[in-house]
JSON list of N, CA and C in Angstrom, two decimals:
[
{"chain": "A", "resi": 1, "resn": "MET", "atom": "N", "xyz": [-2.79, 7.15, -16.83]},
{"chain": "A", "resi": 1, "resn": "MET", "atom": "CA", "xyz": [-1.85, 6.59, -17.78]},
{"chain": "A", "resi": 1, "resn": "MET", "atom": "C", "xyz": [-2.50, 6.66, -19.16]},
{"chain": "A", "resi": 2, "resn": "VAL", "atom": "N", "xyz": [-1.81, 7.28, -20.08]},
{"chain": "A", "resi": 2, "resn": "VAL", "atom": "CA", "xyz": [-2.31, 7.45, -21.44]},
{"chain": "A", "resi": 2, "resn": "VAL", "atom": "C", "xyz": [-1.78, 6.31, -22.31]},
{"chain": "A", "resi": 3, "resn": "PRO", "atom": "N", "xyz": [-2.64, 5.66, -23.07]},
{"chain": "A", "resi": 3, "resn": "PRO", "atom": "CA", "xyz": [-2.14, 4.62, -23.96]},
{"chain": "A", "resi": 3, "resn": "PRO", "atom": "C", "xyz": [-1.18, 5.21, -24.99]},
{"chain": "A", "resi": 4, "resn": "THR", "atom": "N", "xyz": [-0.05, 4.56, -25.16]},
{"chain": "A", "resi": 4, "resn": "THR", "atom": "CA", "xyz": [0.96, 5.09, -26.08]},
{"chain": "A", "resi": 4, "resn": "THR", "atom": "C", "xyz": [0.49, 5.05, -27.53]},
{"chain": "A", "resi": 5, "resn": "GLU", "atom": "N", "xyz": [-0.47, 4.21, -27.83]},
{"chain": "A", "resi": 5, "resn": "GLU", "atom": "CA", "xyz": [-0.97, 4.11, -29.20]},
{"chain": "A", "resi": 5, "resn": "GLU", "atom": "C", "xyz": [-1.72, 5.37, -29.63]},
{"chain": "A", "resi": 6, "resn": "SER", "atom": "N", "xyz": [-2.14, 6.19, -28.67]},
{"chain": "A", "resi": 6, "resn": "SER", "atom": "CA", "xyz": [-2.90, 7.39, -29.01]},
{"chain": "A", "resi": 6, "resn": "SER", "atom": "C", "xyz": [-2.01, 8.56, -29.44]},
{"chain": "A", "resi": 7, "resn": "PHE", "atom": "N", "xyz": [-0.70, 8.40, -29.31]},
{"chain": "A", "resi": 7, "resn": "PHE", "atom": "CA", "xyz": [0.22, 9.47, -29.70]},
{"chain": "A", "resi": 7, "resn": "PHE", "atom": "C", "xyz": [0.52, 9.41, -31.20]},
{"chain": "A", "resi": 8, "resn": "PRO", "atom": "N", "xyz": [0.90, 10.54, -31.78]},
{"chain": "A", "resi": 8, "resn": "PRO", "atom": "CA", "xyz": [1.33, 10.53, -33.19]},
{"chain": "A", "resi": 8, "resn": "PRO", "atom": "C", "xyz": [2.62, 9.72, -33.34]},
{"chain": "A", "resi": 9, "resn": "PRO", "atom": "N", "xyz": [2.89, 9.21, -34.53]},
{"chain": "A", "resi": 9, "resn": "PRO", "atom": "CA", "xyz": [4.06, 8.35, -34.73]},
{"chain": "A", "resi": 9, "resn": "PRO", "atom": "C", "xyz": [5.39, 8.98, -34.31]},
{"chain": "A", "resi": 10, "resn": "PHE", "atom": "N", "xyz": [5.59, 10.28, -34.57]},
{"chain": "A", "resi": 10, "resn": "PHE", "atom": "CA", "xyz": [6.88, 10.87, -34.22]},
{"chain": "A", "resi": 10, "resn": "PHE", "atom": "C", "xyz": [7.06, 10.96, -32.71]},
{"chain": "A", "resi": 11, "resn": "ILE", "atom": "N", "xyz": [5.98, 11.19, -31.97]},
{"chain": "A", "resi": 11, "resn": "ILE", "atom": "CA", "xyz": [6.06, 11.21, -30.50]},
{"chain": "A", "resi": 11, "resn": "ILE", "atom": "C", "xyz": [6.28, 9.80, -29.98]},
{"chain": "A", "resi": 12, "resn": "LEU", "atom": "N", "xyz": [5.64, 8.83, -30.60]},
{"chain": "A", "resi": 12, "resn": "LEU", "atom": "CA", "xyz": [5.80, 7.44, -30.19]},
{"chain": "A", "resi": 12, "resn": "LEU", "atom": "C", "xyz": [7.25, 7.00, -30.34]},
{"chain": "A", "resi": 13, "resn": "ASN", "atom": "N", "xyz": [7.90, 7.41, -31.43]},
{"chain": "A", "resi": 13, "resn": "ASN", "atom": "CA", "xyz": [9.31, 7.06, -31.62]},
{"chain": "A", "resi": 13, "resn": "ASN", "atom": "C", "xyz": [10.19, 7.72, -30.57]},
{"chain": "A", "resi": 14, "resn": "ILE", "atom": "N", "xyz": [9.90, 8.96, -30.22]},
{"chain": "A", "resi": 14, "resn": "ILE", "atom": "CA", "xyz": [10.67, 9.65, -29.19]},
{"chain": "A", "resi": 14, "resn": "ILE", "atom": "C", "xyz": [10.43, 9.03, -27.82]},
{"chain": "A", "resi": 15, "resn": "SER", "atom": "N", "xyz": [9.19, 8.63, -27.55]},
{"chain": "A", "resi": 15, "resn": "SER", "atom": "CA", "xyz": [8.86, 8.09, -26.23]},
{"chain": "A", "resi": 15, "resn": "SER", "atom": "C", "xyz": [9.59, 6.78, -25.95]},
{"chain": "A", "resi": 16, "resn": "LYS", "atom": "N", "xyz": [9.96, 6.06, -26.98]},
{"chain": "A", "resi": 16, "resn": "LYS", "atom": "CA", "xyz": [10.67, 4.80, -26.78]},
{"chain": "A", "resi": 16, "resn": "LYS", "atom": "C", "xyz": [12.07, 5.00, -26.20]},
{"chain": "A", "resi": 17, "resn": "LEU", "atom": "N", "xyz": [12.52, 6.24, -26.17]},
{"chain": "A", "resi": 17, "resn": "LEU", "atom": "CA", "xyz": [13.82, 6.54, -25.58]},
{"chain": "A", "resi": 17, "resn": "LEU", "atom": "C", "xyz": [13.74, 6.85, -24.09]},
{"chain": "A", "resi": 18, "resn": "THR", "atom": "N", "xyz": [12.53, 6.84, -23.53]},
{"chain": "A", "resi": 18, "resn": "THR", "atom": "CA", "xyz": [12.37, 7.20, -22.12]},
{"chain": "A", "resi": 18, "resn": "THR", "atom": "C", "xyz": [12.09, 5.96, -21.27]},
{"chain": "A", "resi": 19, "resn": "LEU", "atom": "N", "xyz": [12.51, 6.04, -20.01]},
{"chain": "A", "resi": 19, "resn": "LEU", "atom": "CA", "xyz": [12.23, 4.94, -19.09]},
{"chain": "A", "resi": 19, "resn": "LEU", "atom": "C", "xyz": [10.75, 4.86, -18.75]},
{"chain": "A", "resi": 20, "resn": "ASN", "atom": "N", "xyz": [10.06, 5.99, -18.83]},
{"chain": "A", "resi": 20, "resn": "ASN", "atom": "CA", "xyz": [8.63, 6.00, -18.55]},
{"chain": "A", "resi": 20, "resn": "ASN", "atom": "C", "xyz": [7.88, 5.10, -19.53]},
{"chain": "A", "resi": 21, "resn": "TYR", "atom": "N", "xyz": [8.24, 5.16, -20.80]},
{"chain": "A", "resi": 21, "resn": "TYR", "atom": "CA", "xyz": [7.60, 4.31, -21.81]},
{"chain": "A", "resi": 21, "resn": "TYR", "atom": "C", "xyz": [7.77, 2.84, -21.46]},
{"chain": "A", "resi": 22, "resn": "TRP", "atom": "N", "xyz": [9.00, 2.46, -21.12]},
{"chain": "A", "resi": 22, "resn": "TRP", "atom": "CA", "xyz": [9.27, 1.06, -20.81]},
{"chain": "A", "resi": 22, "resn": "TRP", "atom": "C", "xyz": [8.59, 0.62, -19.53]},
{"chain": "A", "resi": 23, "resn": "GLY", "atom": "N", "xyz": [8.47, 1.53, -18.57]},
{"chain": "A", "resi": 23, "resn": "GLY", "atom": "CA", "xyz": [7.73, 1.21, -17.35]},
{"chain": "A", "resi": 23, "resn": "GLY", "atom": "C", "xyz": [6.26, 0.97, -17.62]},
{"chain": "A", "resi": 24, "resn": "ILE", "atom": "N", "xyz": [5.68, 1.81, -18.47]},
{"chain": "A", "resi": 24, "resn": "ILE", "atom": "CA", "xyz": [4.27, 1.65, -18.84]},
{"chain": "A", "resi": 24, "resn": "ILE", "atom": "C", "xyz": [4.07, 0.32, -19.57]},
{"chain": "A", "resi": 25, "resn": "GLN", "atom": "N", "xyz": [4.99, -0.01, -20.47]},
{"chain": "A", "resi": 25, "resn": "GLN", "atom": "CA", "xyz": [4.87, -1.28, -21.21]},
{"chain": "A", "resi": 25, "resn": "GLN", "atom": "C", "xyz": [4.94, -2.48, -20.26]},
{"chain": "A", "resi": 26, "resn": "ALA", "atom": "N", "xyz": [5.86, -2.43, -19.31]},
{"chain": "A", "resi": 26, "resn": "ALA", "atom": "CA", "xyz": [5.98, -3.53, -18.34]},
{"chain": "A", "resi": 26, "resn": "ALA", "atom": "C", "xyz": [4.72, -3.62, -17.49]},
{"chain": "A", "resi": 27, "resn": "PHE", "atom": "N", "xyz": [4.21, -2.48, -17.05]},
{"chain": "A", "resi": 27, "resn": "PHE", "atom": "CA", "xyz": [3.00, -2.47, -16.23]},
{"chain": "A", "resi": 27, "resn": "PHE", "atom": "C", "xyz": [1.81, -3.02, -17.01]},
{"chain": "A", "resi": 28, "resn": "ARG", "atom": "N", "xyz": [1.67, -2.61, -18.26]},
{"chain": "A", "resi": 28, "resn": "ARG", "atom": "CA", "xyz": [0.55, -3.09, -19.08]},
{"chain": "A", "resi": 28, "resn": "ARG", "atom": "C", "xyz": [0.64, -4.59, -19.31]},
{"chain": "A", "resi": 29, "resn": "LYS", "atom": "N", "xyz": [1.86, -5.09, -19.54]},
{"chain": "A", "resi": 29, "resn": "LYS", "atom": "CA", "xyz": [2.01, -6.54, -19.74]},
{"chain": "A", "resi": 29, "resn": "LYS", "atom": "C", "xyz": [1.70, -7.29, -18.46]},
{"chain": "A", "resi": 30, "resn": "ALA", "atom": "N", "xyz": [2.13, -6.74, -17.32]},
{"chain": "A", "resi": 30, "resn": "ALA", "atom": "CA", "xyz": [1.84, -7.40, -16.05]},
{"chain": "A", "resi": 30, "resn": "ALA", "atom": "C", "xyz": [0.34, -7.37, -15.76]},
{"chain": "A", "resi": 31, "resn": "ALA", "atom": "N", "xyz": [-0.32, -6.28, -16.11]},
{"chain": "A", "resi": 31, "resn": "ALA", "atom": "CA", "xyz": [-1.76, -6.16, -15.86]},
{"chain": "A", "resi": 31, "resn": "ALA", "atom": "C", "xyz": [-2.57, -7.09, -16.75]},
{"chain": "A", "resi": 32, "resn": "THR", "atom": "N", "xyz": [-2.04, -7.46, -17.90]},
{"chain": "A", "resi": 32, "resn": "THR", "atom": "CA", "xyz": [-2.76, -8.36, -18.80]},
{"chain": "A", "resi": 32, "resn": "THR", "atom": "C", "xyz": [-2.30, -9.80, -18.65]},
{"chain": "A", "resi": 33, "resn": "ASP", "atom": "N", "xyz": [-1.66, -10.09, -17.53]},
{"chain": "A", "resi": 33, "resn": "ASP", "atom": "CA", "xyz": [-1.21, -11.46, -17.21]},
{"chain": "A", "resi": 33, "resn": "ASP", "atom": "C", "xyz": [-0.27, -12.04, -18.25]},
{"chain": "A", "resi": 34, "resn": "ALA", "atom": "N", "xyz": [0.62, -11.21, -18.78]},
{"chain": "A", "resi": 34, "resn": "ALA", "atom": "CA", "xyz": [1.64, -11.71, -19.71]},
{"chain": "A", "resi": 34, "resn": "ALA", "atom": "C", "xyz": [2.63, -12.56, -18.93]},
{"chain": "A", "resi": 35, "resn": "PRO", "atom": "N", "xyz": [3.19, -13.57, -19.56]},
{"chain": "A", "resi": 35, "resn": "PRO", "atom": "CA", "xyz": [4.18, -14.39, -18.85]},
{"chain": "A", "resi": 35, "resn": "PRO", "atom": "C", "xyz": [5.42, -13.57, -18.48]},
{"chain": "A", "resi": 36, "resn": "PHE", "atom": "N", "xyz": [6.08, -14.01, -17.43]},
{"chain": "A", "resi": 36, "resn": "PHE", "atom": "CA", "xyz": [7.25, -13.29, -16.92]},
{"chain": "A", "resi": 36, "resn": "PHE", "atom": "C", "xyz": [8.34, -13.17, -17.98]},
{"chain": "A", "resi": 37, "resn": "GLN", "atom": "N", "xyz": [8.41, -14.13, -18.90]},
{"chain": "A", "resi": 37, "resn": "GLN", "atom": "CA", "xyz": [9.43, -14.10, -19.94]},
{"chain": "A", "resi": 37, "resn": "GLN", "atom": "C", "xyz": [9.26, -12.89, -20.86]},
{"chain": "A", "resi": 38, "resn": "GLU", "atom": "N", "xyz": [8.05, -12.37, -20.99]},
{"chain": "A", "resi": 38, "resn": "GLU", "atom": "CA", "xyz": [7.82, -11.17, -21.80]},
{"chain": "A", "resi": 38, "resn": "GLU", "atom": "C", "xyz": [8.16, -9.90, -21.05]},
{"chain": "A", "resi": 39, "resn": "ILE", "atom": "N", "xyz": [8.00, -9.93, -19.74]},
{"chain": "A", "resi": 39, "resn": "ILE", "atom": "CA", "xyz": [8.23, -8.74, -18.92]},
{"chain": "A", "resi": 39, "resn": "ILE", "atom": "C", "xyz": [9.70, -8.62, -18.51]},
{"chain": "A", "resi": 40, "resn": "PHE", "atom": "N", "xyz": [10.38, -9.74, -18.36]},
{"chain": "A", "resi": 40, "resn": "PHE", "atom": "CA", "xyz": [11.75, -9.74, -17.85]},
{"chain": "A", "resi": 40, "resn": "PHE", "atom": "C", "xyz": [12.72, -8.88, -18.65]},
{"chain": "A", "resi": 41, "resn": "PRO", "atom": "N", "xyz": [12.73, -8.92, -19.99]},
{"chain": "A", "resi": 41, "resn": "PRO", "atom": "CA", "xyz": [13.68, -8.06, -20.72]},
{"chain": "A", "resi": 41, "resn": "PRO", "atom": "C", "xyz": [13.46, -6.57, -20.45]},
{"chain": "A", "resi": 42, "resn": "ILE", "atom": "N", "xyz": [12.22, -6.17, -20.31]},
{"chain": "A", "resi": 42, "resn": "ILE", "atom": "CA", "xyz": [11.93, -4.77, -20.02]},
{"chain": "A", "resi": 42, "resn": "ILE", "atom": "C", "xyz": [12.44, -4.41, -18.63]},
{"chain": "A", "resi": 43, "resn": "LEU", "atom": "N", "xyz": [12.15, -5.27, -17.66]},
{"chain": "A", "resi": 43, "resn": "LEU", "atom": "CA", "xyz": [12.61, -5.01, -16.30]},
{"chain": "A", "resi": 43, "resn": "LEU", "atom": "C", "xyz": [14.13, -5.00, -16.22]},
{"chain": "A", "resi": 44, "resn": "LEU", "atom": "N", "xyz": [14.76, -5.92, -16.91]},
{"chain": "A", "resi": 44, "resn": "LEU", "atom": "CA", "xyz": [16.22, -5.97, -16.90]},
{"chain": "A", "resi": 44, "resn": "LEU", "atom": "C", "xyz": [16.81, -4.69, -17.50]},
{"chain": "A", "resi": 45, "resn": "GLY", "atom": "N", "xyz": [16.24, -4.23, -18.59]},
{"chain": "A", "resi": 45, "resn": "GLY", "atom": "CA", "xyz": [16.70, -2.98, -19.20]},
{"chain": "A", "resi": 45, "resn": "GLY", "atom": "C", "xyz": [16.52, -1.80, -18.26]},
{"chain": "A", "resi": 46, "resn": "MET", "atom": "N", "xyz": [15.40, -1.76, -17.55]},
{"chain": "A", "resi": 46, "resn": "MET", "atom": "CA", "xyz": [15.17, -0.66, -16.62]},
{"chain": "A", "resi": 46, "resn": "MET", "atom": "C", "xyz": [16.13, -0.73, -15.43]},
{"chain": "A", "resi": 47, "resn": "ILE", "atom": "N", "xyz": [16.41, -1.93, -14.95]},
{"chain": "A", "resi": 47, "resn": "ILE", "atom": "CA", "xyz": [17.36, -2.09, -13.85]},
{"chain": "A", "resi": 47, "resn": "ILE", "atom": "C", "xyz": [18.75, -1.67, -14.29]},
{"chain": "A", "resi": 48, "resn": "LEU", "atom": "N", "xyz": [19.16, -2.09, -15.48]},
{"chain": "A", "resi": 48, "resn": "LEU", "atom": "CA", "xyz": [20.48, -1.70, -15.98]},
{"chain": "A", "resi": 48, "resn": "LEU", "atom": "C", "xyz": [20.58, -0.20, -16.20]},
{"chain": "A", "resi": 49, "resn": "ALA", "atom": "N", "xyz": [19.51, 0.41, -16.70]},
{"chain": "A", "resi": 49, "resn": "ALA", "atom": "CA", "xyz": [19.50, 1.87, -16.87]},
{"chain": "A", "resi": 49, "resn": "ALA", "atom": "C", "xyz": [19.59, 2.56, -15.51]},
{"chain": "A", "resi": 50, "resn": "GLY", "atom": "N", "xyz": [18.90, 2.04, -14.52]},
{"chain": "A", "resi": 50, "resn": "GLY", "atom": "CA", "xyz": [18.96, 2.60, -13.17]},
{"chain": "A", "resi": 50, "resn": "GLY", "atom": "C", "xyz": [20.36, 2.52, -12.59]},
{"chain": "A", "resi": 51, "resn": "ILE", "atom": "N", "xyz": [21.02, 1.38, -12.78]},
{"chain": "A", "resi": 51, "resn": "ILE", "atom": "CA", "xyz": [22.40, 1.23, -12.30]},
{"chain": "A", "resi": 51, "resn": "ILE", "atom": "C", "xyz": [23.32, 2.19, -13.03]},
{"chain": "A", "resi": 52, "resn": "PHE", "atom": "N", "xyz": [23.17, 2.28, -14.35]},
{"chain": "A", "resi": 52, "resn": "PHE", "atom": "CA", "xyz": [24.01, 3.18, -15.14]},
{"chain": "A", "resi": 52, "resn": "PHE", "atom": "C", "xyz": [23.85, 4.63, -14.69]},
{"chain": "A", "resi": 53, "resn": "PHE", "atom": "N", "xyz": [22.60, 5.09, -14.57]},
{"chain": "A", "resi": 53, "resn": "PHE", "atom": "CA", "xyz": [22.37, 6.48, -14.19]},
{"chain": "A", "resi": 53, "resn": "PHE", "atom": "C", "xyz": [22.79, 6.75, -12.75]},
{"chain": "A", "resi": 54, "resn": "SER", "atom": "N", "xyz": [22.72, 5.75, -11.88]},
{"chain": "A", "resi": 54, "resn": "SER", "atom": "CA", "xyz": [23.20, 5.92, -10.51]},
{"chain": "A", "resi": 54, "resn": "SER", "atom": "C", "xyz": [24.71, 6.10, -10.49]},
{"chain": "A", "resi": 55, "resn": "ILE", "atom": "N", "xyz": [25.42, 5.32, -11.30]},
{"chain": "A", "resi": 55, "resn": "ILE", "atom": "CA", "xyz": [26.87, 5.44, -11.37]},
{"chain": "A", "resi": 55, "resn": "ILE", "atom": "C", "xyz": [27.27, 6.79, -11.94]},
{"chain": "A", "resi": 56, "resn": "VAL", "atom": "N", "xyz": [26.63, 7.20, -13.02]},
{"chain": "A", "resi": 56, "resn": "VAL", "atom": "CA", "xyz": [26.93, 8.50, -13.63]},
{"chain": "A", "resi": 56, "resn": "VAL", "atom": "C", "xyz": [26.61, 9.63, -12.65]},
{"chain": "A", "resi": 57, "resn": "GLY", "atom": "N", "xyz": [25.48, 9.55, -11.97]},
{"chain": "A", "resi": 57, "resn": "GLY", "atom": "CA", "xyz": [25.12, 10.58, -11.00]},
{"chain": "A", "resi": 57, "resn": "GLY", "atom": "C", "xyz": [26.09, 10.64, -9.84]},
{"chain": "A", "resi": 58, "resn": "SER", "atom": "N", "xyz": [26.53, 9.48, -9.36]},
{"chain": "A", "resi": 58, "resn": "SER", "atom": "CA", "xyz": [27.51, 9.45, -8.26]},
{"chain": "A", "resi": 58, "resn": "SER", "atom": "C", "xyz": [28.82, 10.06, -8.69]},
{"chain": "A", "resi": 59, "resn": "TYR", "atom": "N", "xyz": [29.23, 9.78, -9.91]},
{"chain": "A", "resi": 59, "resn": "TYR", "atom": "CA", "xyz": [30.48, 10.35, -10.42]},
{"chain": "A", "resi": 59, "resn": "TYR", "atom": "C", "xyz": [30.43, 11.88, -10.42]},
{"chain": "A", "resi": 60, "resn": "PHE", "atom": "N", "xyz": [29.36, 12.43, -10.99]},
{"chain": "A", "resi": 60, "resn": "PHE", "atom": "CA", "xyz": [29.25, 13.89, -11.07]},
{"chain": "A", "resi": 60, "resn": "PHE", "atom": "C", "xyz": [29.05, 14.52, -9.69]},
{"chain": "A", "resi": 61, "resn": "LEU", "atom": "N", "xyz": [28.34, 13.83, -8.80]},
{"chain": "A", "resi": 61, "resn": "LEU", "atom": "CA", "xyz": [28.18, 14.36, -7.45]},
{"chain": "A", "resi": 61, "resn": "LEU", "atom": "C", "xyz": [29.52, 14.43, -6.74]},
{"chain": "A", "resi": 62, "resn": "ASN", "atom": "N", "xyz": [30.31, 13.35, -6.82]},
{"chain": "A", "resi": 62, "resn": "ASN", "atom": "CA", "xyz": [31.63, 13.36, -6.19]},
{"chain": "A", "resi": 62, "resn": "ASN", "atom": "C", "xyz": [32.53, 14.41, -6.82]},
{"chain": "A", "resi": 63, "resn": "LYS", "atom": "N", "xyz": [32.46, 14.56, -8.11]},
{"chain": "A", "resi": 63, "resn": "LYS", "atom": "CA", "xyz": [33.26, 15.57, -8.81]},
{"chain": "A", "resi": 63, "resn": "LYS", "atom": "C", "xyz": [32.92, 16.97, -8.30]},
{"chain": "A", "resi": 64, "resn": "ASN", "atom": "N", "xyz": [31.63, 17.26, -8.16]},
{"chain": "A", "resi": 64, "resn": "ASN", "atom": "CA", "xyz": [31.21, 18.57, -7.67]},
{"chain": "A", "resi": 64, "resn": "ASN", "atom": "C", "xyz": [31.52, 18.75, -6.19]},
{"chain": "A", "resi": 65, "resn": "LEU", "atom": "N", "xyz": [31.44, 17.69, -5.41]},
{"chain": "A", "resi": 65, "resn": "LEU", "atom": "CA", "xyz": [31.79, 17.80, -4.00]},
{"chain": "A", "resi": 65, "resn": "LEU", "atom": "C", "xyz": [33.27, 18.11, -3.82]},
{"chain": "A", "resi": 66, "resn": "LYS", "atom": "N", "xyz": [34.10, 17.52, -4.66]},
{"chain": "A", "resi": 66, "resn": "LYS", "atom": "CA", "xyz": [35.54, 17.78, -4.58]},
{"chain": "A", "resi": 66, "resn": "LYS", "atom": "C", "xyz": [35.87, 19.21, -4.99]},
{"chain": "A", "resi": 67, "resn": "LYS", "atom": "N", "xyz": [35.10, 19.76, -5.91]},
{"chain": "A", "resi": 67, "resn": "LYS", "atom": "CA", "xyz": [35.30, 21.16, -6.32]},
{"chain": "A", "resi": 67, "resn": "LYS", "atom": "C", "xyz": [34.80, 22.12, -5.25]},
{"chain": "A", "resi": 68, "resn": "GLY", "atom": "N", "xyz": [33.94, 21.65, -4.38]},
{"chain": "A", "resi": 68, "resn": "GLY", "atom": "CA", "xyz": [33.39, 22.50, -3.35]},
{"chain": "A", "resi": 68, "resn": "GLY", "atom": "C", "xyz": [32.15, 23.25, -3.79]},
{"chain": "A", "resi": 69, "resn": "LEU", "atom": "N", "xyz": [31.45, 22.73, -4.79]},
{"chain": "A", "resi": 69, "resn": "LEU", "atom": "CA", "xyz": [30.26, 23.42, -5.27]},
{"chain": "A", "resi": 69, "resn": "LEU", "atom": "C", "xyz": [29.08, 23.26, -4.32]},
{"chain": "A", "resi": 70, "resn": "PHE", "atom": "N", "xyz": [29.09, 22.21, -3.51]},
{"chain": "A", "resi": 70, "resn": "PHE", "atom": "CA", "xyz": [28.00, 21.99, -2.56]},
{"chain": "A", "resi": 70, "resn": "PHE", "atom": "C", "xyz": [28.56, 22.13, -1.15]},
{"chain": "A", "resi": 71, "resn": "LYS", "atom": "N", "xyz": [28.10, 23.14, -0.43]},
{"chain": "A", "resi": 71, "resn": "LYS", "atom": "CA", "xyz": [28.57, 23.34, 0.95]},
{"chain": "A", "resi": 71, "resn": "LYS", "atom": "C", "xyz": [27.41, 23.49, 1.87]}
]
């Protein structure tokens, strides 16, 4: 795991758009014994993103199955 502080500023700004960044932040806070109140918003955001991407993925999978693209 690479510390995010070692990246250049433009990469750091881009990395904040990824779930990997938020997972690393939650892990680092948990490893440093941060209170659950600091970790909870990150976890909630990751759970909501997971639900969102699961719904979107299911929609496109069903759409492609109905077209007959997967046999």
